[in-house]
Coordinates of C-alpha atoms in Angstrom, one line a residue:
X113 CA 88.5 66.4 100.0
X114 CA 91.8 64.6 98.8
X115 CA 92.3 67.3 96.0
X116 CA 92.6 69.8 99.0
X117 CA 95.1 67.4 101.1
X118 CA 98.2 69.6 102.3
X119 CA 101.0 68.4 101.0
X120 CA 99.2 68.3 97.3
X121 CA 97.5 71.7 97.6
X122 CA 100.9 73.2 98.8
X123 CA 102.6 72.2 96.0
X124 CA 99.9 72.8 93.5
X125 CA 98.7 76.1 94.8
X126 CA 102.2 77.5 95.1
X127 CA 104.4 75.3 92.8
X128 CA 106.7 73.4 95.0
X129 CA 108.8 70.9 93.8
X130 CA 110.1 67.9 96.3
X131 CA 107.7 68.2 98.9
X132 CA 107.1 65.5 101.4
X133 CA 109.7 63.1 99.5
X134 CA 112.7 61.7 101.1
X135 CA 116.5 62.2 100.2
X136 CA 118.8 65.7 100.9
X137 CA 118.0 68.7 99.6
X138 CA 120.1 70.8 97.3
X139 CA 122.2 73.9 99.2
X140 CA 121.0 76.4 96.6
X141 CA 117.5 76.2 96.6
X142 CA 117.8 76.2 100.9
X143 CA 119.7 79.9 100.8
X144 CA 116.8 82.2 101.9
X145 CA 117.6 85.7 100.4
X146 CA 117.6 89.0 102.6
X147 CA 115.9 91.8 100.8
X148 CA 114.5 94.8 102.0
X149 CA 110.4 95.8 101.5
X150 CA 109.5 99.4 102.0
X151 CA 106.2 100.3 104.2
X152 CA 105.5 103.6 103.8
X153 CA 103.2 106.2 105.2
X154 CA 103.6 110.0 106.2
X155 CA 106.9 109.5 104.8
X156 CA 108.4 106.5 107.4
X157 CA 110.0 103.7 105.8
X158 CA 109.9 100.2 108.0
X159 CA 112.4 97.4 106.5
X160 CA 110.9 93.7 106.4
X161 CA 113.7 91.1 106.5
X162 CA 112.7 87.6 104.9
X163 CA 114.2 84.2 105.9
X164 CA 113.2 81.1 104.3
X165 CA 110.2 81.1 102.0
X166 CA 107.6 78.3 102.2
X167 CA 109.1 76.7 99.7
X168 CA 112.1 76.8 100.8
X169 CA 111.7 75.6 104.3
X170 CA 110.0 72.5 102.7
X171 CA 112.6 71.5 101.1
X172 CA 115.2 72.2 104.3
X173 CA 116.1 68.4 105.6
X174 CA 117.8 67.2 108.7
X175 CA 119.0 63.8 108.2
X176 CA 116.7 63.9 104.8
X177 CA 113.9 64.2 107.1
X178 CA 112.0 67.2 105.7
X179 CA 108.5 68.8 106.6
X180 CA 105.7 66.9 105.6
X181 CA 106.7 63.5 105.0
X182 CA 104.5 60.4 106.0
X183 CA 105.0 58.4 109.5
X184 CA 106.2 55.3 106.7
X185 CA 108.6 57.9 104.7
X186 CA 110.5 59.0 108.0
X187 CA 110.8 55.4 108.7
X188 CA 112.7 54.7 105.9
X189 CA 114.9 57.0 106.0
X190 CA 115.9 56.8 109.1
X191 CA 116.2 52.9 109.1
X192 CA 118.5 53.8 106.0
X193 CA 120.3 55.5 107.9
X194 CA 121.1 52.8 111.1
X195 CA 118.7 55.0 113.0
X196 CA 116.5 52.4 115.9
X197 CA 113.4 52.9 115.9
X198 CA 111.9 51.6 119.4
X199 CA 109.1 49.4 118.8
X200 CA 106.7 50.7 121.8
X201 CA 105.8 53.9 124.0
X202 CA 106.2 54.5 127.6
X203 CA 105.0 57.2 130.3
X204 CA 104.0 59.9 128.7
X205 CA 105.1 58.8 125.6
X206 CA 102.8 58.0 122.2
X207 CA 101.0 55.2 121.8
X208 CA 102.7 53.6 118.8
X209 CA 106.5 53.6 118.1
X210 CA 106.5 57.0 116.1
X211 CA 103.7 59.7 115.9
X212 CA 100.2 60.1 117.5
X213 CA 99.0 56.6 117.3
X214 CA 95.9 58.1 115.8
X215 CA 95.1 54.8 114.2
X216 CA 95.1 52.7 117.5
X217 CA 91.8 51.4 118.6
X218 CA 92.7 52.4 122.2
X219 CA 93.4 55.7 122.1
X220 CA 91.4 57.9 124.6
X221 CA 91.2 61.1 123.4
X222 CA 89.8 60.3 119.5
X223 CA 93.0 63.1 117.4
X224 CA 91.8 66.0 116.2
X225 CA 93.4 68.1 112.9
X226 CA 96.0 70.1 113.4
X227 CA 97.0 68.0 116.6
X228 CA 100.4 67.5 117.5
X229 CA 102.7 65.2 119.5
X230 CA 104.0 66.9 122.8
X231 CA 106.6 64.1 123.3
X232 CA 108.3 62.5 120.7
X233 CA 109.5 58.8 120.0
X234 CA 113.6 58.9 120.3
X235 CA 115.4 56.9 117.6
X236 CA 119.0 56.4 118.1
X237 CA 122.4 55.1 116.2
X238 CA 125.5 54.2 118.2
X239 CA 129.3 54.7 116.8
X240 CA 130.7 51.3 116.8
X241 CA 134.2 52.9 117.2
X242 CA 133.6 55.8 119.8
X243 CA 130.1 54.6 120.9
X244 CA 129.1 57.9 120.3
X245 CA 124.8 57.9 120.4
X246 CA 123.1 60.6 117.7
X247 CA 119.3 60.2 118.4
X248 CA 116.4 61.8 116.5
X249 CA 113.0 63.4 118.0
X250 CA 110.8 63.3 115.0
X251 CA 107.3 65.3 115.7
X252 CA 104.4 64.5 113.5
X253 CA 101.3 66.4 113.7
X254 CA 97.4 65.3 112.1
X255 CA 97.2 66.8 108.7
X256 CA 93.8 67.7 107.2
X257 CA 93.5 64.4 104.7
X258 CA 94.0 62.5 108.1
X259 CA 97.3 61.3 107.5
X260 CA 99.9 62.1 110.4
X261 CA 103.0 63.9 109.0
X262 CA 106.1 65.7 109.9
X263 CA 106.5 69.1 110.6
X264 CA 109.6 69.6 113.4
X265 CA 112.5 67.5 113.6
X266 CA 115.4 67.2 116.7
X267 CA 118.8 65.4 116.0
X268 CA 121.7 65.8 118.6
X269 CA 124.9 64.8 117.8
X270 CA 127.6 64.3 120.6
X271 CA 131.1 64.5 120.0
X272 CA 133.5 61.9 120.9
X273 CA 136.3 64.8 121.3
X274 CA 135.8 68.4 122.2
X275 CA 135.5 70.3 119.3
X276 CA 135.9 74.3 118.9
X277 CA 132.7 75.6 117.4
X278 CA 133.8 78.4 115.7
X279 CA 135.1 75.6 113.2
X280 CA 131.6 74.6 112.0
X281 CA 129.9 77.5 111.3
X282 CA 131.2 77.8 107.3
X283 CA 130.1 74.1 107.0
X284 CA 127.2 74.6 108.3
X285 CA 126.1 78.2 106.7
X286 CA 127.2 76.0 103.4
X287 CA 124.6 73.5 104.2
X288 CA 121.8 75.6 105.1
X289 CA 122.1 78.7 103.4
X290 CA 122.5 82.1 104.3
X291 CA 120.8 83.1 107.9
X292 CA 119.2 85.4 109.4
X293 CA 121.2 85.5 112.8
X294 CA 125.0 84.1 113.5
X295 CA 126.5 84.2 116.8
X296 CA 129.1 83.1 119.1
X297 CA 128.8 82.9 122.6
X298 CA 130.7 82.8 125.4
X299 CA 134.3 83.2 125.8
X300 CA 137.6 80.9 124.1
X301 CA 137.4 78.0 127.1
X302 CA 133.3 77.8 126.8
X303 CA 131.6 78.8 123.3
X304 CA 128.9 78.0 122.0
X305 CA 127.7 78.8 118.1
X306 CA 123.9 80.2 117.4
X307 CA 122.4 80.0 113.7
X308 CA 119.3 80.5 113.1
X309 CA 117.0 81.0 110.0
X310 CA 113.4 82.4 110.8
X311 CA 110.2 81.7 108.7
X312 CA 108.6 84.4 106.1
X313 CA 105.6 84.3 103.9
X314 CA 105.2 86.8 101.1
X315 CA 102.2 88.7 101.4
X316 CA 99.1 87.2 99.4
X317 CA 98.5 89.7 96.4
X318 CA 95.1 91.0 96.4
X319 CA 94.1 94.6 97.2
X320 CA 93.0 92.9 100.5
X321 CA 96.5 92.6 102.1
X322 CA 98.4 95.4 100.1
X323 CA 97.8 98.3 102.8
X324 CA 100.3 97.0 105.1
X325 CA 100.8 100.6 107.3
X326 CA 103.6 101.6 109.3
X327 CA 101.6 101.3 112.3
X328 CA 101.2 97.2 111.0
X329 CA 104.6 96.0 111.8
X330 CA 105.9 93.9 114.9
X331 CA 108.9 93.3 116.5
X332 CA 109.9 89.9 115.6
X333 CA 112.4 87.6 116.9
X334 CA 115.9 89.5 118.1
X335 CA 114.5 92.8 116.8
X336 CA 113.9 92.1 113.3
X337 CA 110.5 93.9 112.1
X338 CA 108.4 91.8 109.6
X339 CA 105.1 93.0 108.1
X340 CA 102.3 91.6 110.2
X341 CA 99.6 89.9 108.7
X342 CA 96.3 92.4 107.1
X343 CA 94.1 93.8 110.3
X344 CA 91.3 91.1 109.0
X345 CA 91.7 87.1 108.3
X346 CA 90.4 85.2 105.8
X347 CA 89.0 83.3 109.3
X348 CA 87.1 86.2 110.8
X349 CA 85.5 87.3 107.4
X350 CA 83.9 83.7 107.9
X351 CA 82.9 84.7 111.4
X352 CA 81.3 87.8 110.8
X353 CA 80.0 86.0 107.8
X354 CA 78.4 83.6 110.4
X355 CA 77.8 86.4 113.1
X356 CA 75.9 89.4 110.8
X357 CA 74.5 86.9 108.3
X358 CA 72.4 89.8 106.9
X359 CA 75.1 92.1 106.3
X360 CA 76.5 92.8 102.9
X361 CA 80.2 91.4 102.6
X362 CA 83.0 94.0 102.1
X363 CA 85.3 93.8 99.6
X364 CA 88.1 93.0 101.5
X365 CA 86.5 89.7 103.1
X366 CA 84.6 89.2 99.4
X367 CA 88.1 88.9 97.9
X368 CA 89.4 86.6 101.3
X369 CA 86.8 84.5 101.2
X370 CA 86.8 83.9 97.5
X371 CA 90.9 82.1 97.7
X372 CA 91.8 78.9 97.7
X373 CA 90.4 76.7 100.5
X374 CA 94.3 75.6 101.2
X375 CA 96.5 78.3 100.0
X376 CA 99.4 80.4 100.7
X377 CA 97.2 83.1 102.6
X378 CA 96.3 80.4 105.2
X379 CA 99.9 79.9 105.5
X380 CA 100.8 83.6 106.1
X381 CA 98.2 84.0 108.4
X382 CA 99.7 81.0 110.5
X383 CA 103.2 82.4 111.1
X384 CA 103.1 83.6 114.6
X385 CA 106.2 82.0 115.6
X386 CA 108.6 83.0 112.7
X387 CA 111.3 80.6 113.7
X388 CA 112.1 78.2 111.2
X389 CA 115.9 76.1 111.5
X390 CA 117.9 76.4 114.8
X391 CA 121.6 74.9 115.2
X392 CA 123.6 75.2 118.6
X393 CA 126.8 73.8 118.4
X394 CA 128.9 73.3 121.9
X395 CA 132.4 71.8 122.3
X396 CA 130.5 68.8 123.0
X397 CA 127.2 68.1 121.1
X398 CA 125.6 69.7 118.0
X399 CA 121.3 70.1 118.2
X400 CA 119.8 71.1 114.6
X401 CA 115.8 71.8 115.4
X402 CA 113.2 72.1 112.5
X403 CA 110.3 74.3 114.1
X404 CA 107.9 74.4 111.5
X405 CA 104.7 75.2 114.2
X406 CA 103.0 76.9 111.6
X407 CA 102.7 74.2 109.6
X408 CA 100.2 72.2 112.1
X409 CA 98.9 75.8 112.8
X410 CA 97.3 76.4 109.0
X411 CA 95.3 72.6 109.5
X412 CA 93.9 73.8 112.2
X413 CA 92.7 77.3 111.0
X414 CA 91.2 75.6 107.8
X415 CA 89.0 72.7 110.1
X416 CA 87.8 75.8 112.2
X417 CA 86.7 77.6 109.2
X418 CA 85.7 73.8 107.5
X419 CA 83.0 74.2 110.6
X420 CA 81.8 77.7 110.2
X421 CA 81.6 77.2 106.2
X422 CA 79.1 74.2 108.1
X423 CA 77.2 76.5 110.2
X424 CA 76.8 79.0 107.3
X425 CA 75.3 76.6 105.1
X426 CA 73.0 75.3 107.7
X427 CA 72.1 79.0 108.3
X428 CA 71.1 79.1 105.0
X429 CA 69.0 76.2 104.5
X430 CA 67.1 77.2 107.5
X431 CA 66.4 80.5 105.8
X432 CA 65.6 78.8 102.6
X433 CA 62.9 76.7 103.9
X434 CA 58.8 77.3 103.7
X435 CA 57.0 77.6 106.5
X436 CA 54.4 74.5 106.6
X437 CA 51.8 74.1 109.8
X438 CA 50.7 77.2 109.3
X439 CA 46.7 76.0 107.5
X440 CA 46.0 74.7 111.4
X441 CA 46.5 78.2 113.1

């Protein structure tokens, strides 16, 4: 079970580098390139922009928080960084100072993989000269070793003066990389500045998810089109698997079935909600958002199909066995 934990089989089954570690990331491996993927049938053309790669957006780090890291690893960094850490929960709040509180004995509802935290533990530093307060809303979610991690982040920063937003945007493009949608908003007395970068997976190779039609693609976020994901899952290959036991398997859901437990397919298959970084800047506060949904997403398709893999094999031990009794009748 370890050798399949996420944060190993991500970066072993699709050669990251620097996942789930602490520190800031380098600008140039965070700038997502645009490029253009042609979809064609009965001669139409449909254009597929990309935003960060997996890899990329694990290695994207607000406050060198990035996705993936260990309740203890967030810790650290943000005690490096001044950041408070309250030392218990409140109403509606978790259980233990950050995360789930999966571990506490006297938790009710027993956490499930893939879980997440719906409210988040608020860390704070204070300015000494302006008394300025930044705070932090780290969200962890139950990865499939057991191990709570992090896959969304919130830091707002006020500003002790009114700033003009406009001003941050080559900073913060610097910082982040290119993105997939810059705005400003608003007029000269109240603007506001919009950046966002949105999540894409490559297609998995395999003849399986190569026939990507015209008729295949969705509207994404703002109008962007992206390739959606092949008419069949790896998940309901399982399914029908479990479903029409008797039934040959295709080779579509013979090739699906056949990947890596954990691998990049599971990942594509999880982006439903392609946004990935979000910054609004205002003339008072900055809010930089990791989304990262997907991430908590892919755990819980592979425990669902961690239980139907079950029920399969149960199905076929019961087929396997001898009928005994039968010397009485």
């Amino acid at each position: 079970m370890k050798a399949m934990l996420m944060i190993g089989a991500a970066c072993l089954i699709m050669g990251l580098g620097g996942c789930g570690g602490s520190g800031t990331d380098k600008n140039e491996e965070n700038d997502p390139s645009t490029k253009t993927v042609q979809v064609e049938k009965k001669s139409k053309v449909k254009k597929v922009t990309e935003g960060y790669t997996l890899d990329q957006y694990l290695n994207v780090s607000v406050l060198g928080l990035k996705p993936l890291m260990t309740i203890k690893e967030v810790r650290q960094e943000l005690e490096s960084k001044g950041f408070e850490i309250p030392t218990g929960g409140g109403f509606m709040a978790p259980s233990s100072p950050l995360g789930l509180g999966c571990d506490e004995v006297d938790r009710i509802n027993k956490c499930r993989i893939g879980q997440t935290q719906s409210t988040a533990t608020l860390s704070a530093r204070t300015d000494s000269e302006t008394g300025v307060q930044e705070t932090v809303a780290p969200f962890f979610f139950l990865d499939i070793d057991g191990i709570e991690k992090l896959y969304s982040v919130k830091y707002t920063k006020p500003f002790a003066d009114p700033i003009h937003p406009e001003n941050m945007k080559d900073a913060l493009l610097k910082r982040y990389g290119k993105a997939n949608r810059v705005e400003t908003r608003g007029d000269a007395n109240k603007q506001e500045l919009f950046i966002q970068y949105l999540m894409h997976a490559n297609l998995p190779s395999g003849e399986a998810y190569d026939d990507v039609l015209t008729e295949q693609t969705v509207q994404s976020l703002f109008g962007e089109t992206k390739a959606m994901r092949a008419s069949i899952t790896r998940m309901q290959c399982f399914n029908n698997h479990l479903k029409y036991y008797d039934v040959v398997i295709d080779e579509r859901c013979s090739y699906l079935m056949g990947l890596d437990a954990y691998g990049t397919h599971l990942f594509f298959e999880a982006i439903k909600d392609a946004r990935a970084l979000q910054i609004n800047v205002t003339s008072d506060k900055m809010i930089v958002e990791t989304i990262g949904r997907f991430i908590p997403e892919a755990a819980q398709t592979w425990k669902r199909e961690q239980d139907v893999r079950e029920k399969i094999k149960e199905l076929e031990s019961r087929r396997n066995q001898k009928a005994k009794g039968l010397s009485d009748l």
